[in-house]
Amino acid sequence: MMRIAVIGQSVFGLEVYKELRKEGHTIVGVFTIPDKDGKADPLGAEAEKDGVNVFKFPRWRLKGKGIPEVVQVYKATGAELNVMPFCSQFIPMEVIDHPAHGSIIYHPSLLPRHRGASAINWTLIHGDKKGGFTVFWADDGLDTGPILLQRECDVEPDDTVNTIYKRFLFPEGVKGTVDAVRLIAAGNAPKIVQPEEGATYEGIQKKDNAKIDWNQSAQALHNWIRGNDKVPGAWAEVDGQKVTFYGSSLLDSGATAIGQPLEIPGASQPGLVTKAGLMLFGNDGKTLLVKNLQFEDGKMIAAARYFSSGSSASVELTEEEKAFAEQMRGVWKSILTNVDAIEDSTDFFKSGAASMDVVRLVEEVKLRASGCQLQNEDVYMNTTFQDFIQMCVRKLRGEDDEEELVVDYVEKNINNMTIRMPHQLFINGEFVDAEGGKTYKTINPTDGTAICDVSLAQASDVDRAVAAAKEAFEEGEWGKINPRDRGRLLYKLADLMEEHQEELATIESMDSGAVYTLALKTHVGMSIQTFRYFAGWCDKIQGCTIPINQARPNRNLTFTKKEPIGVCAIVIPWNYPLMMLAWKTAACLAAGNTVVLKPAQVTPLTAVKFAELAARAGFPKGVINILPGSGALVGQRLSDHPDVRKLGFTGSTEIGKHIMKSCAVSNVKKVSLELGGKSPLIIFSDCDMDKAVRMGMSAVFFNKGENCIAAGRLFVEENIHDQYVKRVVEEVKKMKIGDPLDRSTDHGPQNHKAHLDKLVEYCQTGVREGATLVCGGKQVSRPGFFFEPTIFTDVQDHMFIAIEESFGPVMILSKFKSGDVDEVLRRANATEYGLASGVFTRDISKALYVSEKLNAGTVFVNTYNKTDVAAPFGGFKQSGFGKDLGQEALNEYLKTKAVTVEY
């Protein structure tokens, strides 16, 4: 371990200091900047708390030479190494060279590129594809010393100084600086001379030289704006005043928009103020979009509100809201100490507030009103006390419309209503096109026609969605709101789903072929119940206290905490598009995680409609992300992604195995799998025949047989076998096949053409192997993907249809000898699947014995398909592991931490 002097400032310096202390090094002194307006720098404040010597010299040099008194104080610390994590002062060489191990400096660029004080800005301004940082040995040049360590990252297309710093340069920079110290302590630190080839030096970016030159391409304009975002801020003259531009993103080639023109001197053509923001044009005709604008008086507005920024009506406050306003008046007074009284017209920034005061104000609001989740930008956009209070009240009422959700709907008049369907990806709170504008057509199985074009997510879209979810979890308000407020959001989402239940059911019916009445009751109805159920769990997730052997002679306490995992990927099937989304997503969100969900490629529409409702419910950006796309691309990327910490999947066993392997190889992410089934249903001769027929029909033909727990094989006691077959054939003949939106329809189309073809082939195999096809077995002669309800008898255990799942409306019937309970149990369990099972008998002892011996995650006795949001659901063997629904489902999205304290 070494004696280290930390020379620097800021939160970055603070984190390096804390990590060095954890490593066991002795910090002999912290040299930081003097207090500003009575406030200590975070590094110095923390060191003082720890009892470390803190020195706050205003300068180290005078006329280029070290100040003897300052240098002497430094040398007296006996430092063996100087660590300079972020230092804005000029340090004399006699201090740099004094320690036995010299001095190391953190620099936020890949040296020798971008030497100088604004390295991050210039990395973005130059459009570098790679960024990173360097830890180097200090010398008498400007960032020219030998390189000790470098780490690089990709620069994302819409990165700003803030995003790349928070995502990589800050967290990895702290780790890298500490790693450099480890190398020095071990005697393994390299000194690599910087090459002069490729070296650049750019000056400090200041407001004066951040003016936008409009005679550039859209890409160059975008790079200039984001490279100056947030500091110092790229600006231009607009309507006679200096306006600063923030939140730039490039738009797809050929993007068009409807908006109000805004003349900008020097620009190749006027900008367009649209619902999404201010669209700007490069000299190459390509476009970019700016989200926020700031005026010379410090006020910031959403760019979309440029022409209406002063037109919002005042909200009349309730007595409770007036009390809150007076509390905040006191907070403003405590910050603006030079102001005699806080009037409605008092301007926060004109009265002397600085950026650190913004952070404090945001935190003060959270302490007094947890439901009012502010961002720093909210303060910049509402600078007077009256505007600030009005904004807070609107947020508390859920009326804040600062950023209107922009949805490009596909509208259809169908089912006696107009349905409005989003069709794009949903990433970070916005509907966006896929990379390259890629789309595909989703098909209506009722007639085989295209419903609409849907955005087809690419690997880069997955990366953007995961990054948004990660930021929302680690940095956003989602990770900070209390569990009860989280529950309130889930309740609000359920209420919105209920308001739109007919629309959701119509979309589900049109996209998946589900009969409308079933879609309304089950697909949508159970989804709403699921969100309400898990909303109630949000504030009831708790650990426990544990007595431990080491409790004496010292006093010890061990307790466990249940914590969210982080970014969770969810991949769902096509048979119950909305319900499968709800089963997994509700538990995931209730536990406090963020979600990237891939709906089945053939049934994406209710998932993207759900995204719209979630946004309108007030879920913060990045918490929920929806990516229609292929499993081979999107599903695979989610399985491989290092920032995804949990993946929940419902689908085939074959794909589940592949996902499990990918999740293990990538980063050993937690996995839950609900896979294939071949659920046995045993019908004894002492059953209630009417009920066994009715429920047996439901067990097989419910939702067109596209049901993961469908009874894949019925074992009927031989003395009632023929009677049972006769009865179910009669019932099948009564079933009406037709348009799923027709309220009298019993049986709609299969989900998609490929599945229909597999069912035809499945039945042909059954006939070829010798099973008796009693009825059905072929496609219905009409447009669409309709398949006849099918019954096979005389099915032997070795046959393909006895072993493999049809996932369709196919009843597989086999006899078993009267009274031979153990033999039929052996046959029922002779499968690699174990999702569900059932038994019909009036003998309670037999029912309990059979339910105990059946090797399946769910056993139905004298009923079938009776799932409930409070009952855990999941399989055994190759039907997967992990649970949906019930309290147990929460554990799939939580991690348990044990904490032991000696006191």
Coordinates of C-alpha atoms in Angstrom, one line a residue, residues 50-582:
D50 CA -12.9 11.2 7.1
G51 CA -10.3 13.3 9.1
V52 CA -7.9 13.5 6.2
N53 CA -5.9 16.7 5.8
V54 CA -7.5 18.9 3.3
F55 CA -5.7 21.9 1.6
K56 CA -7.6 24.5 -0.4
F57 CA -4.9 26.6 -2.1
P58 CA -6.3 29.2 -4.6
R59 CA -3.2 28.7 -6.7
W60 CA 0.1 26.7 -6.7
R61 CA 2.1 29.0 -8.9
L62 CA 2.9 32.6 -9.2
K63 CA 4.5 34.0 -12.4
G64 CA 5.2 30.4 -13.6
K65 CA 7.0 29.4 -10.4
G66 CA 5.8 27.3 -7.5
I67 CA 4.8 29.2 -4.4
P68 CA 7.4 28.1 -1.8
E69 CA 4.9 28.0 1.2
V70 CA 2.4 25.9 -0.8
V71 CA 5.1 23.5 -2.1
Q72 CA 6.5 23.1 1.4
V73 CA 3.1 22.2 2.8
Y74 CA 2.7 19.6 0.0
K75 CA 6.1 18.0 0.5
A76 CA 5.5 17.7 4.3
T77 CA 2.8 15.1 3.5
G78 CA 5.4 12.6 2.4
A79 CA 3.4 11.4 -0.6
E80 CA 4.8 8.5 -2.6
L81 CA 2.4 9.1 -5.5
N82 CA 0.2 12.0 -6.7
V83 CA -3.2 11.0 -8.2
M84 CA -4.8 13.8 -10.2
P85 CA -8.3 12.5 -11.1
F86 CA -9.7 15.9 -12.2
C87 CA -7.6 19.0 -11.6
S88 CA -8.3 22.5 -13.0
Q89 CA -5.2 24.1 -11.3
F90 CA -1.7 24.4 -12.7
I91 CA 0.6 22.2 -10.6
P92 CA 4.3 23.1 -10.5
M93 CA 6.8 20.5 -11.8
E94 CA 8.6 20.3 -8.4
V95 CA 5.3 18.9 -7.0
I96 CA 4.7 16.6 -10.1
D97 CA 8.2 15.1 -9.8
H98 CA 8.5 15.0 -6.0
P99 CA 6.9 11.6 -5.1
A100 CA 9.0 8.4 -5.6
H101 CA 6.4 7.1 -8.0
G102 CA 5.7 10.5 -9.7
S103 CA 2.2 11.7 -10.7
I104 CA -0.6 10.3 -12.8
I105 CA -3.5 12.2 -14.4
Y106 CA -6.9 11.1 -15.8
H107 CA -7.8 12.6 -19.2
P108 CA -11.1 11.9 -21.0
S109 CA -9.8 11.1 -24.4
L110 CA -7.7 8.6 -26.2
L111 CA -4.4 10.5 -26.2
P112 CA -2.7 11.8 -28.2
R113 CA -6.0 12.8 -29.8
H114 CA -7.9 15.7 -28.2
R115 CA -5.3 17.1 -25.8
G116 CA -6.6 20.0 -23.9
A117 CA -9.4 20.9 -21.4
S118 CA -12.5 20.2 -23.6
A119 CA -11.6 16.7 -24.8
I120 CA -15.1 15.2 -24.5
N121 CA -16.6 18.1 -26.4
W122 CA -14.2 17.7 -29.3
T123 CA -14.6 13.9 -29.4
L124 CA -18.2 14.5 -30.3
I125 CA -17.7 17.6 -32.4
H126 CA -15.2 15.7 -34.6
G127 CA -17.7 12.8 -34.9
D128 CA -15.2 10.2 -33.5
K129 CA -16.6 6.7 -33.6
K130 CA -14.5 5.7 -30.6
G131 CA -14.1 7.6 -27.4
G132 CA -12.4 6.7 -24.1
F133 CA -9.9 7.9 -21.5
T134 CA -6.3 7.8 -20.7
V135 CA -4.4 7.7 -17.5
F136 CA -0.9 9.1 -18.1
W137 CA 2.3 10.1 -16.3
A138 CA 2.4 13.8 -15.8
D139 CA 5.2 15.8 -17.5
D140 CA 5.9 19.4 -18.3
G141 CA 3.8 19.3 -21.5
L142 CA 0.0 19.7 -22.0
D143 CA -1.3 16.1 -21.8
T144 CA 1.8 14.8 -23.4
G145 CA 3.2 12.5 -20.8
P146 CA 3.7 8.7 -21.3
I147 CA 0.6 6.6 -21.3
L148 CA 0.0 4.2 -18.4
L149 CA -3.5 2.9 -19.3
Q150 CA -6.2 3.5 -21.9
R151 CA -9.8 2.2 -22.3
E152 CA -12.2 2.9 -25.2
C153 CA -15.9 2.8 -25.9
D154 CA -18.2 3.2 -28.8
V155 CA -19.6 6.7 -29.3
E156 CA -23.3 6.4 -29.8
P157 CA -24.9 8.4 -32.6
D158 CA -26.8 10.7 -30.3
D159 CA -24.3 10.8 -27.4
T160 CA -23.9 14.2 -25.6
V161 CA -21.1 15.2 -23.3
N162 CA -23.4 14.2 -20.4
T163 CA -24.4 10.8 -21.7
I164 CA -21.0 9.5 -22.7
Y165 CA -19.6 10.8 -19.4
K166 CA -22.3 9.1 -17.3
R167 CA -22.3 5.9 -19.3
F168 CA -18.5 5.3 -19.6
L169 CA -16.1 8.1 -18.9
F170 CA -17.2 8.5 -15.3
P171 CA -17.7 5.0 -14.0
E172 CA -15.0 3.3 -16.1
G173 CA -12.7 6.3 -15.5
V174 CA -12.9 5.8 -11.8
K175 CA -12.2 2.1 -12.1
G176 CA -9.4 2.8 -14.6
T177 CA -7.7 5.3 -12.4
V178 CA -7.7 2.9 -9.5
D179 CA -6.5 0.1 -11.7
A180 CA -3.6 2.3 -12.7
V181 CA -2.7 2.8 -9.1
R182 CA -2.8 -1.0 -8.6
L183 CA -0.3 -1.4 -11.5
I184 CA 2.0 1.2 -9.9
A185 CA 1.8 -0.6 -6.5
A186 CA 2.6 -3.9 -8.1
G187 CA 5.6 -2.4 -10.0
N188 CA 3.9 -3.3 -13.4
A189 CA 2.9 0.2 -14.6
P190 CA 4.0 0.8 -18.2
K191 CA 5.3 4.1 -19.6
I192 CA 4.4 4.3 -23.3
V193 CA 5.6 7.4 -25.1
Q194 CA 2.7 9.1 -26.9
P195 CA 3.1 9.1 -30.7
E196 CA 3.0 12.5 -32.4
E197 CA 1.2 11.0 -35.3
G198 CA -2.5 11.7 -34.9
A199 CA -2.0 14.1 -32.1
T200 CA -4.5 17.0 -31.8
Y201 CA -5.0 19.9 -29.5
E202 CA -8.2 21.9 -29.4
G203 CA -8.8 24.9 -27.2
I204 CA -11.3 25.2 -24.3
Q205 CA -14.9 25.3 -25.6
K206 CA -16.5 28.5 -24.3
K207 CA -19.8 30.1 -25.0
D208 CA -18.3 32.7 -27.3
N209 CA -16.9 30.2 -29.7
A210 CA -19.8 27.7 -29.5
K211 CA -21.9 29.7 -32.1
I212 CA -23.4 27.4 -34.8
D213 CA -22.1 27.7 -38.4
W214 CA -25.1 26.7 -40.4
N215 CA -23.1 26.1 -43.6
Q216 CA -22.5 22.5 -42.8
S217 CA -24.0 19.1 -43.3
A218 CA -26.8 17.8 -40.9
Q219 CA -24.2 15.4 -39.4
A220 CA -21.8 18.2 -38.7
L221 CA -24.5 20.4 -37.2
H222 CA -25.6 17.5 -35.0
N223 CA -22.1 16.8 -33.9
W224 CA -21.5 20.5 -33.0
I225 CA -24.7 20.7 -31.0
R226 CA -24.2 17.5 -29.1
G227 CA -20.6 18.2 -28.6
N228 CA -21.5 21.4 -26.8
D229 CA -24.4 19.9 -24.8
K230 CA -24.7 20.8 -21.9
V231 CA -21.6 22.9 -21.6
P232 CA -21.1 25.5 -23.0
G233 CA -24.1 25.1 -25.2
A234 CA -24.2 25.6 -29.0
W235 CA -26.1 28.7 -29.9
A236 CA -27.4 30.9 -32.7
E237 CA -29.3 34.1 -33.3
V238 CA -33.1 33.5 -33.5
D239 CA -35.6 36.3 -33.6
G240 CA -32.9 38.8 -32.4
Q241 CA -31.8 36.9 -29.3
K242 CA -29.2 34.3 -28.5
V243 CA -30.9 30.8 -28.3
T244 CA -29.0 27.7 -27.2
F245 CA -29.8 24.3 -28.6
Y246 CA -30.0 21.0 -26.6
G247 CA -30.9 17.4 -27.3
S248 CA -30.0 16.9 -30.9
S249 CA -30.6 13.7 -32.9
L250 CA -30.2 12.9 -36.5
L251 CA -33.4 12.0 -38.5
D252 CA -33.7 9.3 -41.1
S253 CA -32.9 10.3 -44.6
G254 CA -36.0 11.8 -46.3
A255 CA -37.8 12.4 -43.0
T256 CA -40.7 14.8 -43.4
A257 CA -42.8 16.6 -40.8
I258 CA -45.7 19.1 -40.5
G259 CA -44.8 22.2 -38.5
Q260 CA -44.5 25.9 -38.3
P261 CA -41.5 27.5 -40.1
L262 CA -38.9 29.3 -37.9
E263 CA -36.5 31.7 -39.7
I264 CA -32.9 31.2 -38.6
P265 CA -30.3 33.6 -40.0
G266 CA -27.6 31.8 -42.0
A267 CA -29.5 28.5 -42.2
S268 CA -29.9 26.8 -45.6
Q269 CA -33.7 26.9 -45.0
P270 CA -36.1 27.7 -42.2
G271 CA -36.4 25.3 -39.3
L272 CA -39.7 23.6 -38.6
V273 CA -41.3 23.6 -35.1
T274 CA -43.1 20.2 -34.9
K275 CA -44.8 18.2 -32.2
A276 CA -41.5 16.3 -31.7
G277 CA -39.2 19.4 -31.6
L278 CA -37.3 21.8 -33.8
M279 CA -36.4 20.2 -37.2
L280 CA -33.2 21.7 -38.6
F281 CA -31.7 21.3 -42.1
G282 CA -28.1 20.9 -43.1
N283 CA -26.7 22.2 -46.4
D284 CA -26.9 18.7 -47.7
G285 CA -30.7 18.7 -47.3
K286 CA -30.6 16.1 -44.5
T287 CA -32.3 16.8 -41.1
L288 CA -31.8 16.8 -37.4
L289 CA -34.1 17.3 -34.5
V290 CA -33.5 19.5 -31.4
K291 CA -35.6 18.8 -28.3
N292 CA -34.9 21.8 -26.0
L293 CA -34.1 25.5 -26.4
Q294 CA -32.7 28.0 -23.8
F295 CA -33.0 31.8 -24.0
E296 CA -30.6 34.4 -22.8
D297 CA -32.5 34.9 -19.6
G298 CA -31.8 31.3 -18.6
K299 CA -35.3 29.9 -19.3
M300 CA -35.5 26.6 -21.1
I301 CA -38.5 25.4 -23.1
A302 CA -39.3 22.3 -25.1
A303 CA -38.5 23.2 -28.7
A304 CA -41.9 22.0 -29.8
R305 CA -43.5 24.8 -27.7
Y306 CA -41.4 27.7 -29.2
F307 CA -44.5 29.5 -30.6
S308 CA -46.6 28.8 -27.5
S309 CA -44.2 28.9 -24.7
G310 CA -46.1 31.6 -22.8
S311 CA -49.6 30.5 -23.6
S312 CA -50.3 27.9 -20.9
A313 CA -53.2 28.7 -18.6
S314 CA -52.6 29.0 -14.9
V315 CA -53.8 26.2 -12.6
E316 CA -55.9 27.2 -9.6
L317 CA -54.3 25.7 -6.5
T318 CA -56.1 23.6 -3.8
E319 CA -55.5 24.4 -0.1
E320 CA -53.1 21.5 0.0
E321 CA -51.3 22.7 -3.1
K322 CA -51.1 26.2 -1.6
A323 CA -49.4 24.8 1.5
F324 CA -46.9 23.0 -0.7
A325 CA -46.2 26.3 -2.6
E326 CA -45.5 28.0 0.7
Q327 CA -43.1 25.3 1.7
M328 CA -41.3 25.7 -1.6
R329 CA -41.2 29.5 -1.1
G330 CA -39.2 28.8 2.0
V331 CA -36.9 26.6 0.1
W332 CA -36.3 29.2 -2.5
K333 CA -35.6 31.8 0.2
S334 CA -33.0 29.4 1.8
I335 CA -31.2 29.1 -1.5
L336 CA -31.5 32.7 -2.7
T337 CA -30.2 34.3 0.5
N338 CA -29.6 37.7 -1.1
V339 CA -33.3 38.1 -2.0
D340 CA -35.5 39.9 0.6
A341 CA -38.7 38.1 -0.4
I342 CA -39.7 35.4 -2.9
E343 CA -42.4 36.9 -5.2
D344 CA -44.3 35.1 -7.9
S345 CA -42.1 36.9 -10.4
T346 CA -38.8 36.1 -8.7
D347 CA -36.5 34.4 -11.2
F348 CA -34.3 31.6 -9.8
F349 CA -31.3 32.3 -12.0
K350 CA -31.5 36.1 -12.2
S351 CA -31.5 36.0 -8.4
G352 CA -28.1 34.3 -8.2
A353 CA -28.8 30.5 -8.4
A354 CA -26.2 28.2 -9.9
S355 CA -26.3 24.7 -11.3
M356 CA -25.7 23.1 -7.8
D357 CA -28.7 25.0 -6.6
V358 CA -30.8 23.4 -9.3
V359 CA -29.7 19.9 -8.0
R360 CA -30.6 21.0 -4.4
L361 CA -34.0 22.4 -5.5
V362 CA -34.9 19.1 -7.3
E363 CA -34.0 17.1 -4.2
E364 CA -35.9 19.4 -1.9
V365 CA -39.1 18.9 -4.0
K366 CA -38.7 15.1 -3.8
L367 CA -38.5 15.3 0.0
R368 CA -41.7 17.2 0.2
A369 CA -43.7 15.6 -2.6
S370 CA -42.5 12.2 -3.8
G371 CA -45.1 12.1 -6.5
C372 CA -43.4 15.1 -8.2
Q373 CA -40.4 13.7 -9.9
L374 CA -38.4 16.6 -11.4
Q375 CA -35.5 16.7 -13.7
N376 CA -32.9 19.5 -13.7
E377 CA -34.3 20.6 -17.1
D378 CA -37.7 21.3 -15.4
V379 CA -36.1 24.0 -13.3
Y380 CA -34.4 25.6 -16.3
M381 CA -37.7 25.6 -18.2
N382 CA -39.7 27.2 -15.3
T383 CA -37.4 29.8 -13.9
T384 CA -39.9 32.1 -12.1
F385 CA -41.4 31.0 -8.8
Q386 CA -44.9 31.1 -10.3
D387 CA -44.0 29.0 -13.3
F388 CA -42.1 26.6 -11.1
I389 CA -45.1 26.0 -8.7
Q390 CA -47.5 25.6 -11.7
M391 CA -45.2 23.0 -13.2
C392 CA -44.9 21.1 -9.9
V393 CA -48.6 21.1 -9.4
R394 CA -49.3 19.8 -12.9
K395 CA -46.8 17.0 -12.3
L396 CA -48.5 16.1 -9.0
R397 CA -51.9 16.0 -10.7
G398 CA -50.5 13.9 -13.5
E399 CA -51.3 16.6 -16.0
D400 CA -47.8 17.4 -17.1
D401 CA -47.6 17.5 -20.9
E402 CA -44.1 19.0 -21.2
E403 CA -43.2 16.4 -23.8
E404 CA -46.3 15.2 -25.7
L405 CA -46.2 11.6 -26.8
V406 CA -46.0 11.6 -30.6
V407 CA -47.7 8.5 -32.1
D408 CA -48.0 7.7 -35.8
Y409 CA -51.2 5.7 -35.7
V410 CA -52.6 3.2 -38.2
E411 CA -56.4 3.7 -38.0
K412 CA -59.0 1.1 -38.9
N413 CA -62.8 1.1 -38.7
I414 CA -63.6 -2.4 -37.5
N415 CA -65.8 -4.1 -35.0
N416 CA -68.1 -1.1 -34.8
M417 CA -65.3 1.2 -33.6
T418 CA -62.2 3.1 -34.8
I419 CA -59.0 1.5 -33.5
R420 CA -55.8 3.4 -33.5
M421 CA -52.7 1.3 -33.6
P422 CA -49.0 2.4 -33.1
H423 CA -46.7 0.4 -35.4
Q424 CA -43.2 1.6 -34.5
L425 CA -40.6 0.5 -32.0
F426 CA -41.0 2.0 -28.5
I427 CA -37.6 3.0 -27.1
N428 CA -36.9 5.4 -24.2
G429 CA -40.4 6.8 -24.1
E430 CA -40.7 7.5 -27.8
F431 CA -42.1 5.7 -30.9
V432 CA -39.3 5.5 -33.4
D433 CA -38.5 3.8 -36.7
A434 CA -36.1 0.8 -36.7
E435 CA -32.6 1.4 -38.0
G436 CA -32.7 2.0 -41.7
G437 CA -36.4 2.3 -41.6
K438 CA -36.8 -1.5 -41.9
T439 CA -40.4 -2.8 -41.7
Y440 CA -42.5 -5.9 -42.2
K441 CA -46.2 -6.6 -42.7
T442 CA -48.2 -8.2 -39.9
I443 CA -51.0 -10.4 -41.3
N444 CA -54.6 -10.8 -40.4
P445 CA -55.1 -14.6 -40.1
T446 CA -58.9 -14.3 -40.8
D447 CA -58.3 -13.5 -44.4
G448 CA -54.5 -13.5 -44.9
T449 CA -54.3 -9.8 -45.8
A450 CA -51.8 -7.3 -44.4
I451 CA -53.0 -5.2 -41.4
C452 CA -50.1 -2.7 -41.6
D453 CA -46.4 -2.2 -41.8
V454 CA -44.6 -2.7 -38.5
S455 CA -41.0 -1.5 -37.7
L456 CA -38.6 -4.4 -37.7
A457 CA -36.0 -3.9 -34.9
Q458 CA -32.3 -4.4 -35.7
A459 CA -29.4 -5.2 -33.4
S460 CA -28.6 -1.5 -32.9
D461 CA -32.1 -0.9 -31.8
V462 CA -31.7 -3.6 -29.2
D463 CA -28.6 -1.8 -27.9
R464 CA -30.4 1.5 -27.8
A465 CA -33.3 0.0 -25.9
V466 CA -31.1 -1.8 -23.4
A467 CA -29.0 1.4 -22.9
A468 CA -32.3 3.3 -22.2
A469 CA -33.5 0.7 -19.8
K470 CA -30.1 0.7 -18.0
E471 CA -30.0 4.4 -17.6
A472 CA -33.6 4.4 -16.4
F473 CA -32.8 1.8 -13.8
E474 CA -29.5 3.3 -12.6
E475 CA -29.9 7.0 -13.1
G476 CA -33.6 7.8 -13.7
E477 CA -36.5 8.5 -11.4
W478 CA -37.8 4.9 -11.6
G479 CA -35.1 3.7 -9.3
K480 CA -35.8 6.5 -6.8
I481 CA -39.5 6.5 -6.5
N482 CA -40.8 4.6 -3.5
P483 CA -42.6 1.2 -4.0
R484 CA -46.0 2.6 -3.2
D485 CA -45.7 5.2 -6.0
R486 CA -44.6 2.4 -8.3
G487 CA -47.7 0.5 -7.4
R488 CA -49.8 3.6 -8.2
L489 CA -48.3 3.7 -11.7
L490 CA -49.2 0.0 -12.2
Y491 CA -52.8 0.6 -11.0
K492 CA -53.1 3.6 -13.3
L493 CA -51.8 1.5 -16.3
A494 CA -54.4 -1.2 -15.4
D495 CA -57.1 1.5 -15.4
L496 CA -56.1 2.7 -18.8
M497 CA -56.0 -0.8 -20.2
E498 CA -59.6 -1.2 -18.9
E499 CA -60.7 2.0 -20.5
H500 CA -59.2 0.7 -23.8
Q501 CA -60.2 -3.0 -23.3
E502 CA -62.6 -3.2 -26.3
E503 CA -59.9 -1.6 -28.6
L504 CA -57.2 -4.0 -27.2
A505 CA -59.4 -7.0 -27.7
T506 CA -60.2 -6.0 -31.2
I507 CA -56.5 -5.5 -32.1
E508 CA -55.7 -8.9 -30.4
S509 CA -58.5 -10.6 -32.3
M510 CA -57.4 -9.1 -35.7
D511 CA -53.7 -9.8 -35.1
S512 CA -53.8 -13.2 -33.5
G513 CA -57.1 -14.7 -34.6
A514 CA -58.5 -15.0 -31.1
V515 CA -62.3 -15.0 -30.8
Y516 CA -63.3 -11.5 -29.7
T517 CA -65.3 -12.6 -26.7
L518 CA -62.4 -14.7 -25.5
A519 CA -59.9 -11.9 -26.2
L520 CA -62.1 -9.5 -24.2
K521 CA -62.5 -11.8 -21.2
T522 CA -59.2 -13.7 -21.1
H523 CA -56.5 -12.1 -23.3
V524 CA -57.3 -8.6 -22.1
G525 CA -59.3 -9.2 -18.9
M526 CA -56.7 -11.3 -17.2
S527 CA -54.0 -8.9 -18.3
I528 CA -55.7 -6.1 -16.5
Q529 CA -56.2 -8.4 -13.4
T530 CA -52.5 -9.3 -13.5
F531 CA -51.3 -5.6 -13.4
R532 CA -53.7 -4.9 -10.5
Y533 CA -52.5 -8.0 -8.6
F534 CA -48.9 -7.1 -8.9
A535 CA -49.5 -3.4 -8.2
G536 CA -50.6 -4.5 -4.8
W537 CA -47.3 -6.3 -4.2
C538 CA -45.0 -3.3 -4.8
D539 CA -44.9 -2.2 -1.2
K540 CA -44.9 -5.7 0.3
I541 CA -41.6 -7.0 -1.0
Q542 CA -39.5 -7.6 2.1
G543 CA -36.6 -9.6 3.4
C544 CA -36.1 -11.1 6.9
T545 CA -33.9 -11.1 9.9
I546 CA -31.7 -14.2 10.6
P547 CA -30.2 -15.3 13.9
I548 CA -26.5 -16.3 13.3
N549 CA -24.0 -18.3 15.3
Q550 CA -21.6 -15.4 15.6
A551 CA -24.1 -13.4 17.7
R552 CA -21.8 -13.5 20.8
P553 CA -19.7 -12.2 22.3
N554 CA -20.2 -9.4 19.8
R555 CA -23.6 -8.1 18.9
N556 CA -24.5 -9.0 15.3
L557 CA -27.5 -8.5 13.1
T558 CA -28.0 -10.3 9.8
F559 CA -30.9 -9.4 7.5
T560 CA -31.8 -9.9 3.9
K561 CA -33.0 -7.4 1.3
K562 CA -35.0 -8.2 -1.8
E563 CA -33.7 -6.0 -4.6
P564 CA -34.6 -5.6 -8.3
I565 CA -32.2 -7.3 -10.8
G566 CA -31.9 -4.4 -13.3
V567 CA -32.5 -4.6 -17.0
C568 CA -34.8 -7.5 -17.8
A569 CA -35.5 -8.9 -21.3
I570 CA -38.8 -10.6 -21.9
V571 CA -39.5 -12.6 -25.0
I572 CA -43.1 -13.7 -25.5
P573 CA -45.1 -16.0 -27.8
W574 CA -47.9 -15.4 -30.2
N575 CA -50.8 -17.4 -28.7
Y576 CA -51.7 -14.9 -26.0
P577 CA -49.8 -11.7 -27.1
L578 CA -51.1 -9.3 -24.4
M579 CA -51.6 -11.8 -21.6
M580 CA -48.1 -13.3 -21.9
L581 CA -46.8 -9.7 -21.8
A582 CA -48.8 -9.0 -18.7

